[in-house]
């Protein structure tokens, strides 16, 4: 693909946030972003108007591959460097969302933060729309339980 720079400028934050919500690691999210945009450079034909969906799908796949890698299972993470916290990172809801398992966390992120429909999420993650709605429902139940326990 010839014109990667405009797509990079437009979608870099979306790709990074999705990768960060999946991996919970700044360094891993940056690696995934780099991988995704390198794949974009190698990609010859993406349907105009479908770039965002393609990037999100490739990001989700790259994150899953990273989380499944045997190397990752045999290493321990260094402490996260302290970065200035975003205002929403201090909220109990954000902390509860980040405490969800990756399969629930990613659907919550895509649905509520990226405003994707369940049909779009299903296409990106290559799962059925029913699976997406089930994961959203289970994630909401888990969040409700965690937030009630935190309030007590």
C-alpha positions as YAML, in Angstrom:
chain: A
units: angstrom
residues:
- id: 1
  name: UNK
  ca: [0.00, 0.00, 0.00]
- id: 2
  name: UNK
  ca: [1.40, 3.36, -0.98]
- id: 3
  name: UNK
  ca: [-0.29, 5.89, 1.30]
- id: 4
  name: UNK
  ca: [0.19, 4.42, 4.75]
- id: 5
  name: UNK
  ca: [1.03, 7.71, 6.47]
- id: 6
  name: UNK
  ca: [-2.50, 9.20, 6.36]
- id: 7
  name: UNK
  ca: [-3.97, 5.93, 7.65]
- id: 8
  name: UNK
  ca: [-1.31, 5.80, 10.36]
- id: 9
  name: UNK
  ca: [-2.11, 9.34, 11.49]
- id: 10
  name: UNK
  ca: [-5.83, 8.63, 11.47]
- id: 11
  name: UNK
  ca: [-5.89, 5.23, 13.19]
- id: 12
  name: UNK
  ca: [-2.71, 4.94, 15.30]
- id: 13
  name: UNK
  ca: [-4.52, 5.83, 18.54]
- id: 14
  name: UNK
  ca: [-7.35, 3.36, 17.89]
- id: 15
  name: UNK
  ca: [-4.91, 0.55, 17.16]
- id: 16
  name: UNK
  ca: [-2.80, 1.40, 20.20]
- id: 17
  name: UNK
  ca: [-5.77, 1.57, 22.58]
- id: 18
  name: UNK
  ca: [-7.13, -1.76, 21.37]
- id: 19
  name: UNK
  ca: [-3.70, -3.37, 21.72]
- id: 20
  name: UNK
  ca: [-3.28, -1.87, 25.20]
- id: 21
  name: UNK
  ca: [-6.70, -3.10, 26.31]
- id: 22
  name: UNK
  ca: [-5.81, -6.58, 25.09]
- id: 23
  name: UNK
  ca: [-2.24, -6.87, 26.38]
- id: 24
  name: UNK
  ca: [-2.33, -4.55, 29.42]
- id: 25
  name: UNK
  ca: [1.29, -3.71, 28.65]
- id: 26
  name: UNK
  ca: [2.54, -0.49, 27.09]
- id: 27
  name: UNK
  ca: [5.53, -2.17, 25.48]
- id: 28
  name: UNK
  ca: [3.50, -5.04, 24.04]
- id: 29
  name: UNK
  ca: [0.89, -2.61, 22.72]
- id: 30
  name: UNK
  ca: [3.61, -0.61, 20.98]
- id: 31
  name: UNK
  ca: [5.03, -3.80, 19.44]
- id: 32
  name: UNK
  ca: [1.59, -4.81, 18.20]
- id: 33
  name: UNK
  ca: [1.06, -1.36, 16.67]
- id: 34
  name: UNK
  ca: [4.33, -1.61, 14.83]
- id: 35
  name: UNK
  ca: [3.45, -5.07, 13.55]
- id: 36
  name: UNK
  ca: [0.01, -3.97, 12.40]
- id: 37
  name: UNK
  ca: [1.25, -0.98, 10.43]
- id: 38
  name: UNK
  ca: [4.05, -3.04, 8.89]
- id: 39
  name: UNK
  ca: [1.40, -5.49, 7.71]
- id: 40
  name: UNK
  ca: [-0.56, -2.55, 6.33]
- id: 41
  name: UNK
  ca: [2.48, -1.51, 4.30]
- id: 42
  name: UNK
  ca: [2.71, -5.03, 2.87]
- id: 43
  name: UNK
  ca: [-1.01, -5.18, 2.09]
- id: 44
  name: UNK
  ca: [-1.73, -4.46, -1.55]
- id: 45
  name: UNK
  ca: [-5.49, -4.09, -1.62]
- id: 46
  name: UNK
  ca: [-7.79, -2.93, 1.12]
- id: 47
  name: UNK
  ca: [-11.27, -1.88, 0.17]
- id: 48
  name: UNK
  ca: [-11.57, 1.88, 0.52]
- id: 49
  name: UNK
  ca: [-13.65, 2.72, 3.58]
- id: 50
  name: UNK
  ca: [-12.82, -0.61, 5.26]
- id: 51
  name: UNK
  ca: [-9.36, 0.36, 6.51]
- id: 52
  name: UNK
  ca: [-10.42, 0.82, 10.14]
- id: 53
  name: UNK
  ca: [-12.15, -2.56, 10.30]
- id: 54
  name: UNK
  ca: [-9.13, -4.23, 8.70]
- id: 55
  name: UNK
  ca: [-6.74, -2.56, 11.15]
- id: 56
  name: UNK
  ca: [-8.85, -3.52, 14.16]
- id: 57
  name: UNK
  ca: [-9.11, -7.11, 13.00]
- id: 58
  name: UNK
  ca: [-5.36, -7.37, 12.38]
- id: 59
  name: UNK
  ca: [-4.70, -5.76, 15.78]
- id: 60
  name: UNK
  ca: [-6.94, -8.24, 17.58]
- id: 61
  name: UNK
  ca: [-5.27, -11.15, 15.77]
- id: 62
  name: UNK
  ca: [-1.77, -9.83, 16.56]
- id: 63
  name: UNK
  ca: [-2.69, -9.46, 20.23]
- id: 64
  name: UNK
  ca: [-4.08, -12.98, 20.41]
- id: 65
  name: UNK
  ca: [-0.94, -14.33, 18.76]
- id: 66
  name: UNK
  ca: [1.23, -12.43, 21.22]
- id: 67
  name: UNK
  ca: [-0.73, -13.65, 24.23]
- id: 68
  name: UNK
  ca: [-0.55, -17.26, 22.98]
- id: 69
  name: UNK
  ca: [3.17, -17.27, 22.27]
- id: 70
  name: UNK
  ca: [5.20, -19.76, 24.33]
- id: 71
  name: UNK
  ca: [7.89, -17.13, 24.93]
- id: 72
  name: UNK
  ca: [5.39, -14.88, 26.70]
- id: 73
  name: UNK
  ca: [4.30, -17.65, 29.05]
- id: 74
  name: UNK
  ca: [7.89, -18.28, 30.18]
- id: 75
  name: UNK
  ca: [8.69, -14.66, 31.02]
- id: 76
  name: UNK
  ca: [7.61, -12.36, 33.78]
- id: 77
  name: UNK
  ca: [6.68, -8.76, 33.16]
- id: 78
  name: UNK
  ca: [8.73, -5.89, 34.51]
- id: 79
  name: UNK
  ca: [6.86, -3.33, 36.52]
- id: 80
  name: UNK
  ca: [5.00, -0.91, 34.30]
- id: 81
  name: UNK
  ca: [6.74, 2.43, 34.06]
- id: 82
  name: UNK
  ca: [4.81, 5.18, 35.72]
- id: 83
  name: UNK
  ca: [3.20, 7.39, 33.16]
- id: 84
  name: UNK
  ca: [0.88, 10.27, 33.89]
- id: 85
  name: UNK
  ca: [-2.50, 8.70, 34.49]
- id: 86
  name: UNK
  ca: [-5.41, 9.66, 32.31]
- id: 87
  name: UNK
  ca: [-8.35, 10.99, 34.35]
- id: 88
  name: UNK
  ca: [-10.50, 8.00, 33.41]
- id: 89
  name: UNK
  ca: [-7.79, 5.54, 34.52]
- id: 90
  name: UNK
  ca: [-8.44, 6.40, 38.15]
- id: 91
  name: UNK
  ca: [-12.07, 5.38, 37.99]
- id: 92
  name: UNK
  ca: [-13.24, 2.15, 39.53]
- id: 93
  name: UNK
  ca: [-15.01, 1.22, 36.31]
- id: 94
  name: UNK
  ca: [-11.78, 1.42, 34.30]
- id: 95
  name: UNK
  ca: [-9.95, -0.69, 36.86]
- id: 96
  name: UNK
  ca: [-12.76, -3.25, 36.81]
- id: 97
  name: UNK
  ca: [-12.72, -3.40, 32.99]
- id: 98
  name: UNK
  ca: [-8.95, -3.93, 33.01]
- id: 99
  name: UNK
  ca: [-9.46, -6.75, 35.49]
- id: 100
  name: UNK
  ca: [-11.61, -8.72, 33.05]
- id: 101
  name: UNK
  ca: [-10.15, -11.59, 31.06]
- id: 102
  name: UNK
  ca: [-8.94, -10.58, 27.57]
- id: 103
  name: UNK
  ca: [-11.87, -12.11, 25.70]
- id: 104
  name: UNK
  ca: [-14.34, -10.03, 27.72]
- id: 105
  name: UNK
  ca: [-12.15, -6.93, 27.96]
- id: 106
  name: UNK
  ca: [-11.76, -6.59, 24.19]
- id: 107
  name: UNK
  ca: [-15.49, -6.77, 23.42]
- id: 108
  name: UNK
  ca: [-16.24, -4.21, 26.13]
- id: 109
  name: UNK
  ca: [-13.54, -1.93, 24.76]
- id: 110
  name: UNK
  ca: [-14.69, -2.22, 21.15]
- id: 111
  name: UNK
  ca: [-18.37, -1.80, 22.04]
- id: 112
  name: UNK
  ca: [-18.19, 1.04, 24.55]
- id: 113
  name: UNK
  ca: [-14.98, 2.90, 23.70]
- id: 114
  name: UNK
  ca: [-14.83, 2.44, 19.92]
- id: 115
  name: UNK
  ca: [-18.64, 2.36, 19.46]
- id: 116
  name: UNK
  ca: [-18.55, -0.75, 17.28]
- id: 117
  name: UNK
  ca: [-21.70, -2.77, 16.73]
- id: 118
  name: UNK
  ca: [-21.84, -6.41, 17.73]
- id: 119
  name: UNK
  ca: [-21.82, -7.33, 14.06]
- id: 120
  name: UNK
  ca: [-18.62, -5.33, 13.47]
- id: 121
  name: UNK
  ca: [-16.98, -6.85, 16.54]
- id: 122
  name: UNK
  ca: [-17.92, -10.34, 15.38]
- id: 123
  name: UNK
  ca: [-16.28, -9.69, 12.01]
- id: 124
  name: UNK
  ca: [-13.14, -8.23, 13.60]
- id: 125
  name: UNK
  ca: [-12.69, -11.07, 16.08]
- id: 126
  name: UNK
  ca: [-13.90, -13.78, 13.70]
- id: 127
  name: UNK
  ca: [-16.52, -15.05, 16.12]
- id: 128
  name: UNK
  ca: [-20.29, -15.19, 15.84]
- id: 129
  name: UNK
  ca: [-22.46, -12.23, 16.71]
- id: 130
  name: UNK
  ca: [-24.11, -14.39, 19.37]
- id: 131
  name: UNK
  ca: [-20.71, -15.00, 20.96]
- id: 132
  name: UNK
  ca: [-20.12, -11.23, 21.07]
- id: 133
  name: UNK
  ca: [-23.45, -10.54, 22.78]
- id: 134
  name: UNK
  ca: [-22.81, -13.39, 25.21]
- id: 135
  name: UNK
  ca: [-19.37, -12.04, 26.07]
- id: 136
  name: UNK
  ca: [-20.78, -8.55, 26.55]
- id: 137
  name: UNK
  ca: [-23.48, -9.89, 28.84]
- id: 138
  name: UNK
  ca: [-21.01, -11.92, 30.90]
- id: 139
  name: UNK
  ca: [-18.62, -8.98, 31.07]
- id: 140
  name: UNK
  ca: [-21.40, -6.70, 32.33]
- id: 141
  name: UNK
  ca: [-22.36, -9.27, 34.97]
- id: 142
  name: UNK
  ca: [-18.74, -9.59, 36.09]
- id: 143
  name: UNK
  ca: [-18.30, -5.80, 36.16]
- id: 144
  name: UNK
  ca: [-21.47, -5.39, 38.19]
- id: 145
  name: UNK
  ca: [-20.25, -7.96, 40.70]
- id: 146
  name: UNK
  ca: [-16.79, -6.38, 40.95]
- id: 147
  name: UNK
  ca: [-18.17, -2.87, 41.38]
- id: 148
  name: UNK
  ca: [-20.63, -3.98, 44.07]
- id: 149
  name: UNK
  ca: [-17.79, -5.66, 45.99]
- id: 150
  name: UNK
  ca: [-15.67, -2.54, 45.67]
- id: 151
  name: UNK
  ca: [-18.49, -0.35, 46.96]
- id: 152
  name: UNK
  ca: [-18.93, -2.44, 50.11]
...
